[in-house]
Amino acid sequence: MARILIVEDDPFFAEILACMLGLEGHDVTVANTAGDGVWLGLAKHPDVVVSDWFLRGGMHGGEVCRRIHAAWSDIKIIMMTGHHELLSQAAEYCEGVEAVLAKPFHKEEILEMICRALSGDAAFSPMHSPAAGPYHVSLDPVS
Amino acid sequence: MGQATLFKLRMDDSDAGRGSHTHVPAESDSLQKNERLACIGLLTAAIAHDINNPIGSALLAAETALAIKGTAGSAEQLAACLTNIVASLDRCGRIVKTLMRYTREEPVEKQACSINDVVEQAMDISRPYGDAHGADLRLDLDPEAPLAPMSPLEIELVLVNLIRNAIEAGDGRVVISVGTSAIEDGVRVVVRDNGRGMTEEQLAHVFDPLFTTRRRVGGSGLGMSIALGIVQSHDGWMRIQSEEGKGTAVTIDLPVAANPTEPDTANGGRNCHGSNPDCRG
């Protein structure tokens, strides 16, 4: 079980992602704005942050994660975005980004990403999702 | 397209030779159907992000439902998953309807909206892109701006397009301000930047489909023609003022009345004189 912070301003997406991860036994917190994401990330010190790139509130997900990672360097970050042209940018924005998921993605993809992040598996390999096509990027952790 | 024919193509003679220009699109700028179809490419790209979220939501909900079906105590969670799927697919349908409007020439579904809310949404969407390109985005909203009938999604699309153009017009640090104001019988939005501006030739063709100054960075040249079409379908009008090396200001006026009168082109046709380095209309 892990403490997971979801930062996602789409309420439907946030709700189902939280529900799914909760059913897998994780302790899930949801932030629907960038500001709440930073606040909850600093306050709760999650194990994993799953953040969308585009957020309401004047700050994007990469900046949210950068601020949380600056306080808690051991957190693992999984970025997600529907803007596939931003995958590389999202991957390189800050330290701690373990993977970038292109929406839409399968349940098993994000579960595997979280599992690998928690286990500290450095040997990520690029994954293909039939839903997302060849847009999925996963990374070796920044050393 | 909107019922009002709003503009005459003109270049202000007083600006001749000063390097600053005003462009008001011609009456005959209504897009032909095949051009409109060609514009779908850009619109599709812009909408793709919006539709990936509900698709992703429905996919996760369906997979979660499959995983928990038949397990004890799962009825409530199954219901939540199915509700999520229905809501997500409904959102997908509404997004597709917006796209289809441009092929069927359906009238815009308007509702009384606050232009300030729409501007703030557009800025929120644009801010990460601006941050990545070193742009300084600023708001100057008039709290007295009245509600105006509009499709908020479409006007937001126009503003996101204008802001993106302004971001890409800056080489490094650019200041972009988006302001609203109440005007007689309408509301006004102005998107200003202090980027590289446009030449006279660029300004003359700015509303032409497929004309772009951004081919090297992937511009398809469809954005401004679509933006104009959307504004015209709202019985509004748009003008662009630009001075090469100084910046650009795009003004959109939207009526608050259901049947607007002709715009006051004399007052609206303010020019950016070469002697005004600020290029503020």
PDB file of N, CA, C and O in Angstrom, chain B residues 166-212:
ATOM      1  N   ALA B 166       0.622  35.065 -29.685  1.00  0.00           N
ATOM      2  CA  ALA B 166       1.398  36.115 -29.013  1.00  0.00           C
ATOM      3  C   ALA B 166       2.633  35.519 -28.339  1.00  0.00           C
ATOM      4  O   ALA B 166       3.720  36.097 -28.386  1.00  0.00           O
ATOM      5  N   ILE B 167       2.480  34.362 -27.720  1.00  0.00           N
ATOM      6  CA  ILE B 167       3.614  33.706 -27.074  1.00  0.00           C
ATOM      7  C   ILE B 167       4.694  33.406 -28.101  1.00  0.00           C
ATOM      8  O   ILE B 167       5.890  33.652 -27.882  1.00  0.00           O
ATOM      9  N   GLU B 168       4.281  32.905 -29.243  1.00  0.00           N
ATOM     10  CA  GLU B 168       5.246  32.502 -30.263  1.00  0.00           C
ATOM     11  C   GLU B 168       5.802  33.690 -31.040  1.00  0.00           C
ATOM     12  O   GLU B 168       6.775  33.538 -31.781  1.00  0.00           O
ATOM     13  N   ALA B 169       5.176  34.856 -30.859  1.00  0.00           N
ATOM     14  CA  ALA B 169       5.704  36.064 -31.502  1.00  0.00           C
ATOM     15  C   ALA B 169       6.846  36.667 -30.710  1.00  0.00           C
ATOM     16  O   ALA B 169       7.513  37.584 -31.183  1.00  0.00           O
ATOM     17  N   GLY B 170       7.042  36.156 -29.499  1.00  0.00           N
ATOM     18  CA  GLY B 170       8.104  36.682 -28.654  1.00  0.00           C
ATOM     19  C   GLY B 170       9.354  35.850 -28.793  1.00  0.00           C
ATOM     20  O   GLY B 170       9.292  34.631 -28.826  1.00  0.00           O
ATOM     21  N   ASP B 171      10.480  36.459 -28.881  1.00  0.00           N
ATOM     22  CA  ASP B 171      11.749  35.737 -28.936  1.00  0.00           C
ATOM     23  C   ASP B 171      12.380  35.816 -27.546  1.00  0.00           C
ATOM     24  O   ASP B 171      13.099  36.747 -27.238  1.00  0.00           O
ATOM     25  N   GLY B 172      12.038  34.843 -26.710  1.00  0.00           N
ATOM     26  CA  GLY B 172      12.490  34.923 -25.326  1.00  0.00           C
ATOM     27  C   GLY B 172      11.417  35.576 -24.482  1.00  0.00           C
ATOM     28  O   GLY B 172      10.289  35.123 -24.474  1.00  0.00           O
ATOM     29  N   ARG B 173      11.713  36.652 -23.840  1.00  0.00           N
ATOM     30  CA  ARG B 173      10.773  37.272 -22.921  1.00  0.00           C
ATOM     31  C   ARG B 173       9.772  38.140 -23.669  1.00  0.00           C
ATOM     32  O   ARG B 173      10.144  39.056 -24.381  1.00  0.00           O
ATOM     33  N   VAL B 174       8.497  37.854 -23.540  1.00  0.00           N
ATOM     34  CA  VAL B 174       7.446  38.670 -24.146  1.00  0.00           C
ATOM     35  C   VAL B 174       6.388  38.913 -23.086  1.00  0.00           C
ATOM     36  O   VAL B 174       6.108  38.046 -22.255  1.00  0.00           O
ATOM     37  N   VAL B 175       5.833  40.103 -23.110  1.00  0.00           N
ATOM     38  CA  VAL B 175       4.758  40.440 -22.182  1.00  0.00           C
ATOM     39  C   VAL B 175       3.453  40.418 -22.963  1.00  0.00           C
ATOM     40  O   VAL B 175       3.328  41.076 -23.995  1.00  0.00           O
ATOM     41  N   ILE B 176       2.515  39.641 -22.475  1.00  0.00           N
ATOM     42  CA  ILE B 176       1.209  39.523 -23.133  1.00  0.00           C
ATOM     43  C   ILE B 176       0.150  39.928 -22.123  1.00  0.00           C
ATOM     44  O   ILE B 176       0.085  39.382 -21.026  1.00  0.00           O
ATOM     45  N   SER B 177      -0.653  40.893 -22.506  1.00  0.00           N
ATOM     46  CA  SER B 177      -1.739  41.281 -21.620  1.00  0.00           C
ATOM     47  C   SER B 177      -3.065  41.041 -22.312  1.00  0.00           C
ATOM     48  O   SER B 177      -3.220  41.303 -23.510  1.00  0.00           O
ATOM     49  N   VAL B 178      -4.003  40.519 -21.559  1.00  0.00           N
ATOM     50  CA  VAL B 178      -5.351  40.299 -22.074  1.00  0.00           C
ATOM     51  C   VAL B 178      -6.297  41.110 -21.208  1.00  0.00           C
ATOM     52  O   VAL B 178      -6.363  40.911 -19.993  1.00  0.00           O
ATOM     53  N   GLY B 179      -6.991  42.041 -21.848  1.00  0.00           N
ATOM     54  CA  GLY B 179      -7.866  42.930 -21.100  1.00  0.00           C
ATOM     55  C   GLY B 179      -9.280  42.892 -21.631  1.00  0.00           C
ATOM     56  O   GLY B 179      -9.524  42.605 -22.806  1.00  0.00           O
ATOM     57  N   THR B 180     -10.223  43.149 -20.739  1.00  0.00           N
ATOM     58  CA  THR B 180     -11.614  43.233 -21.139  1.00  0.00           C
ATOM     59  C   THR B 180     -12.160  44.604 -20.766  1.00  0.00           C
ATOM     60  O   THR B 180     -11.637  45.263 -19.854  1.00  0.00           O
ATOM     61  N   SER B 181     -13.199  45.015 -21.463  1.00  0.00           N
ATOM     62  CA  SER B 181     -13.841  46.282 -21.130  1.00  0.00           C
ATOM     63  C   SER B 181     -15.258  46.261 -21.664  1.00  0.00           C
ATOM     64  O   SER B 181     -15.589  45.547 -22.614  1.00  0.00           O
ATOM     65  N   ALA B 182     -16.072  47.079 -21.024  1.00  0.00           N
ATOM     66  CA  ALA B 182     -17.430  47.270 -21.522  1.00  0.00           C
ATOM     67  C   ALA B 182     -17.398  48.350 -22.594  1.00  0.00           C
ATOM     68  O   ALA B 182     -16.717  49.358 -22.446  1.00  0.00           O
ATOM     69  N   ILE B 183     -18.090  48.112 -23.681  1.00  0.00           N
ATOM     70  CA  ILE B 183     -18.217  49.113 -24.732  1.00  0.00           C
ATOM     71  C   ILE B 183     -19.708  49.291 -25.018  1.00  0.00           C
ATOM     72  O   ILE B 183     -20.533  48.534 -24.526  1.00  0.00           O
ATOM     73  N   GLU B 184     -20.036  50.278 -25.840  1.00  0.00           N
ATOM     74  CA  GLU B 184     -21.445  50.491 -26.148  1.00  0.00           C
ATOM     75  C   GLU B 184     -22.023  49.254 -26.824  1.00  0.00           C
ATOM     76  O   GLU B 184     -21.514  48.779 -27.827  1.00  0.00           O
ATOM     77  N   ASP B 185     -23.054  48.674 -26.225  1.00  0.00           N
ATOM     78  CA  ASP B 185     -23.733  47.499 -26.773  1.00  0.00           C
ATOM     79  C   ASP B 185     -22.851  46.263 -26.851  1.00  0.00           C
ATOM     80  O   ASP B 185     -23.147  45.358 -27.643  1.00  0.00           O
ATOM     81  N   GLY B 186     -21.792  46.226 -26.077  1.00  0.00           N
ATOM     82  CA  GLY B 186     -20.979  45.027 -26.183  1.00  0.00           C
ATOM     83  C   GLY B 186     -19.880  44.933 -25.152  1.00  0.00           C
ATOM     84  O   GLY B 186     -19.796  45.723 -24.202  1.00  0.00           O
ATOM     85  N   VAL B 187     -19.042  43.929 -25.352  1.00  0.00           N
ATOM     86  CA  VAL B 187     -17.846  43.736 -24.546  1.00  0.00           C
ATOM     87  C   VAL B 187     -16.658  43.638 -25.490  1.00  0.00           C
ATOM     88  O   VAL B 187     -16.793  43.218 -26.634  1.00  0.00           O
ATOM     89  N   ARG B 188     -15.523  44.036 -24.993  1.00  0.00           N
ATOM     90  CA  ARG B 188     -14.305  44.043 -25.809  1.00  0.00           C
ATOM     91  C   ARG B 188     -13.212  43.248 -25.100  1.00  0.00           C
ATOM     92  O   ARG B 188     -13.046  43.363 -23.878  1.00  0.00           O
ATOM     93  N   VAL B 189     -12.504  42.467 -25.893  1.00  0.00           N
ATOM     94  CA  VAL B 189     -11.327  41.762 -25.400  1.00  0.00           C
ATOM     95  C   VAL B 189     -10.156  42.179 -26.270  1.00  0.00           C
ATOM     96  O   VAL B 189     -10.272  42.191 -27.497  1.00  0.00           O
ATOM     97  N   VAL B 190      -9.058  42.516 -25.649  1.00  0.00           N
ATOM     98  CA  VAL B 190      -7.864  42.893 -26.395  1.00  0.00           C
ATOM     99  C   VAL B 190      -6.705  42.026 -25.923  1.00  0.00           C
ATOM    100  O   VAL B 190      -6.422  41.946 -24.734  1.00  0.00           O
ATOM    101  N   VAL B 191      -6.045  41.387 -26.878  1.00  0.00           N
ATOM    102  CA  VAL B 191      -4.844  40.592 -26.594  1.00  0.00           C
ATOM    103  C   VAL B 191      -3.660  41.350 -27.181  1.00  0.00           C
ATOM    104  O   VAL B 191      -3.573  41.519 -28.394  1.00  0.00           O
ATOM    105  N   ARG B 192      -2.782  41.813 -26.298  1.00  0.00           N
ATOM    106  CA  ARG B 192      -1.634  42.632 -26.730  1.00  0.00           C
ATOM    107  C   ARG B 192      -0.338  41.918 -26.389  1.00  0.00           C
ATOM    108  O   ARG B 192      -0.225  41.285 -25.351  1.00  0.00           O
ATOM    109  N   ASP B 193       0.631  42.091 -27.273  1.00  0.00           N
ATOM    110  CA  ASP B 193       1.971  41.595 -26.964  1.00  0.00           C
ATOM    111  C   ASP B 193       3.001  42.596 -27.441  1.00  0.00           C
ATOM    112  O   ASP B 193       2.712  43.462 -28.273  1.00  0.00           O
ATOM    113  N   ASN B 194       4.189  42.477 -26.884  1.00  0.00           N
ATOM    114  CA  ASN B 194       5.300  43.344 -27.319  1.00  0.00           C
ATOM    115  C   ASN B 194       6.334  42.514 -28.070  1.00  0.00           C
ATOM    116  O   ASN B 194       7.533  42.730 -27.943  1.00  0.00           O
ATOM    117  N   GLY B 195       5.823  41.567 -28.858  1.00  0.00           N
ATOM    118  CA  GLY B 195       6.698  40.709 -29.652  1.00  0.00           C
ATOM    119  C   GLY B 195       7.144  41.361 -30.942  1.00  0.00           C
ATOM    120  O   GLY B 195       7.159  42.578 -31.089  1.00  0.00           O
ATOM    121  N   ARG B 196       7.456  40.519 -31.920  1.00  0.00           N
ATOM    122  CA  ARG B 196       8.090  41.045 -33.129  1.00  0.00           C
ATOM    123  C   ARG B 196       7.127  41.720 -34.096  1.00  0.00           C
ATOM    124  O   ARG B 196       7.556  42.320 -35.071  1.00  0.00           O
ATOM    125  N   GLY B 197       5.822  41.634 -33.871  1.00  0.00           N
ATOM    126  CA  GLY B 197       4.884  42.300 -34.751  1.00  0.00           C
ATOM    127  C   GLY B 197       4.855  41.678 -36.144  1.00  0.00           C
ATOM    128  O   GLY B 197       5.514  40.681 -36.433  1.00  0.00           O
ATOM    129  N   MET B 198       4.057  42.296 -37.010  1.00  0.00           N
ATOM    130  CA  MET B 198       3.892  41.773 -38.367  1.00  0.00           C
ATOM    131  C   MET B 198       4.242  42.836 -39.397  1.00  0.00           C
ATOM    132  O   MET B 198       4.073  44.028 -39.167  1.00  0.00           O
ATOM    133  N   THR B 199       4.688  42.364 -40.533  1.00  0.00           N
ATOM    134  CA  THR B 199       4.923  43.263 -41.655  1.00  0.00           C
ATOM    135  C   THR B 199       3.590  43.598 -42.316  1.00  0.00           C
ATOM    136  O   THR B 199       2.559  42.966 -42.055  1.00  0.00           O
ATOM    137  N   GLU B 200       3.613  44.555 -43.207  1.00  0.00           N
ATOM    138  CA  GLU B 200       2.400  44.948 -43.923  1.00  0.00           C
ATOM    139  C   GLU B 200       1.843  43.764 -44.715  1.00  0.00           C
ATOM    140  O   GLU B 200       0.635  43.531 -44.763  1.00  0.00           O
ATOM    141  N   GLU B 201       2.751  43.003 -45.343  1.00  0.00           N
ATOM    142  CA  GLU B 201       2.299  41.867 -46.142  1.00  0.00           C
ATOM    143  C   GLU B 201       1.661  40.799 -45.257  1.00  0.00           C
ATOM    144  O   GLU B 201       0.623  40.234 -45.590  1.00  0.00           O
ATOM    145  N   GLN B 202       2.284  40.540 -44.129  1.00  0.00           N
ATOM    146  CA  GLN B 202       1.732  39.530 -43.219  1.00  0.00           C
ATOM    147  C   GLN B 202       0.354  39.956 -42.724  1.00  0.00           C
ATOM    148  O   GLN B 202      -0.579  39.167 -42.663  1.00  0.00           O
ATOM    149  N   LEU B 203       0.230  41.216 -42.387  1.00  0.00           N
ATOM    150  CA  LEU B 203      -1.044  41.707 -41.871  1.00  0.00           C
ATOM    151  C   LEU B 203      -2.138  41.612 -42.923  1.00  0.00           C
ATOM    152  O   LEU B 203      -3.291  41.313 -42.628  1.00  0.00           O
ATOM    153  N   ALA B 204      -1.781  41.848 -44.168  1.00  0.00           N
ATOM    154  CA  ALA B 204      -2.781  41.813 -45.238  1.00  0.00           C
ATOM    155  C   ALA B 204      -3.337  40.408 -45.436  1.00  0.00           C
ATOM    156  O   ALA B 204      -4.447  40.235 -45.928  1.00  0.00           O
ATOM    157  N   HIS B 205      -2.570  39.389 -45.076  1.00  0.00           N
ATOM    158  CA  HIS B 205      -2.984  38.011 -45.322  1.00  0.00           C
ATOM    159  C   HIS B 205      -3.297  37.244 -44.047  1.00  0.00           C
ATOM    160  O   HIS B 205      -3.524  36.043 -44.085  1.00  0.00           O
ATOM    161  N   VAL B 206      -3.340  37.912 -42.930  1.00  0.00           N
ATOM    162  CA  VAL B 206      -3.389  37.214 -41.649  1.00  0.00           C
ATOM    163  C   VAL B 206      -4.636  36.346 -41.501  1.00  0.00           C
ATOM    164  O   VAL B 206      -4.609  35.335 -40.814  1.00  0.00           O
ATOM    165  N   PHE B 207      -5.728  36.730 -42.170  1.00  0.00           N
ATOM    166  CA  PHE B 207      -6.949  35.935 -42.053  1.00  0.00           C
ATOM    167  C   PHE B 207      -7.115  34.911 -43.175  1.00  0.00           C
ATOM    168  O   PHE B 207      -8.127  34.221 -43.240  1.00  0.00           O
ATOM    169  N   ASP B 208      -6.125  34.838 -44.044  1.00  0.00           N
ATOM    170  CA  ASP B 208      -6.221  33.864 -45.127  1.00  0.00           C
ATOM    171  C   ASP B 208      -6.011  32.460 -44.569  1.00  0.00           C
ATOM    172  O   ASP B 208      -5.048  32.234 -43.833  1.00  0.00           O
ATOM    173  N   PRO B 209      -6.852  31.503 -44.942  1.00  0.00           N
ATOM    174  CA  PRO B 209      -6.584  30.131 -44.510  1.00  0.00           C
ATOM    175  C   PRO B 209      -5.238  29.653 -45.033  1.00  0.00           C
ATOM    176  O   PRO B 209      -4.852  29.964 -46.146  1.00  0.00           O
ATOM    177  N   LEU B 210      -4.505  28.981 -44.215  1.00  0.00           N
ATOM    178  CA  LEU B 210      -3.209  28.372 -44.522  1.00  0.00           C
ATOM    179  C   LEU B 210      -2.053  29.374 -44.530  1.00  0.00           C
ATOM    180  O   LEU B 210      -0.913  28.970 -44.671  1.00  0.00           O
ATOM    181  N   PHE B 211      -2.322  30.689 -44.366  1.00  0.00           N
ATOM    182  CA  PHE B 211      -1.210  31.630 -44.249  1.00  0.00           C
ATOM    183  C   PHE B 211      -0.674  31.547 -42.836  1.00  0.00           C
ATOM    184  O   PHE B 211      -1.405  31.587 -41.863  1.00  0.00           O
ATOM    185  N   THR B 212       0.625  31.445 -42.700  1.00  0.00           N
ATOM    186  CA  THR B 212       1.207  31.397 -41.372  1.00  0.00           C
ATOM    187  C   THR B 212       2.598  31.991 -41.410  1.00  0.00           C
ATOM    188  O   THR B 212       3.271  31.955 -42.443  1.00  0.00           O
TER     189      THR B 212
END
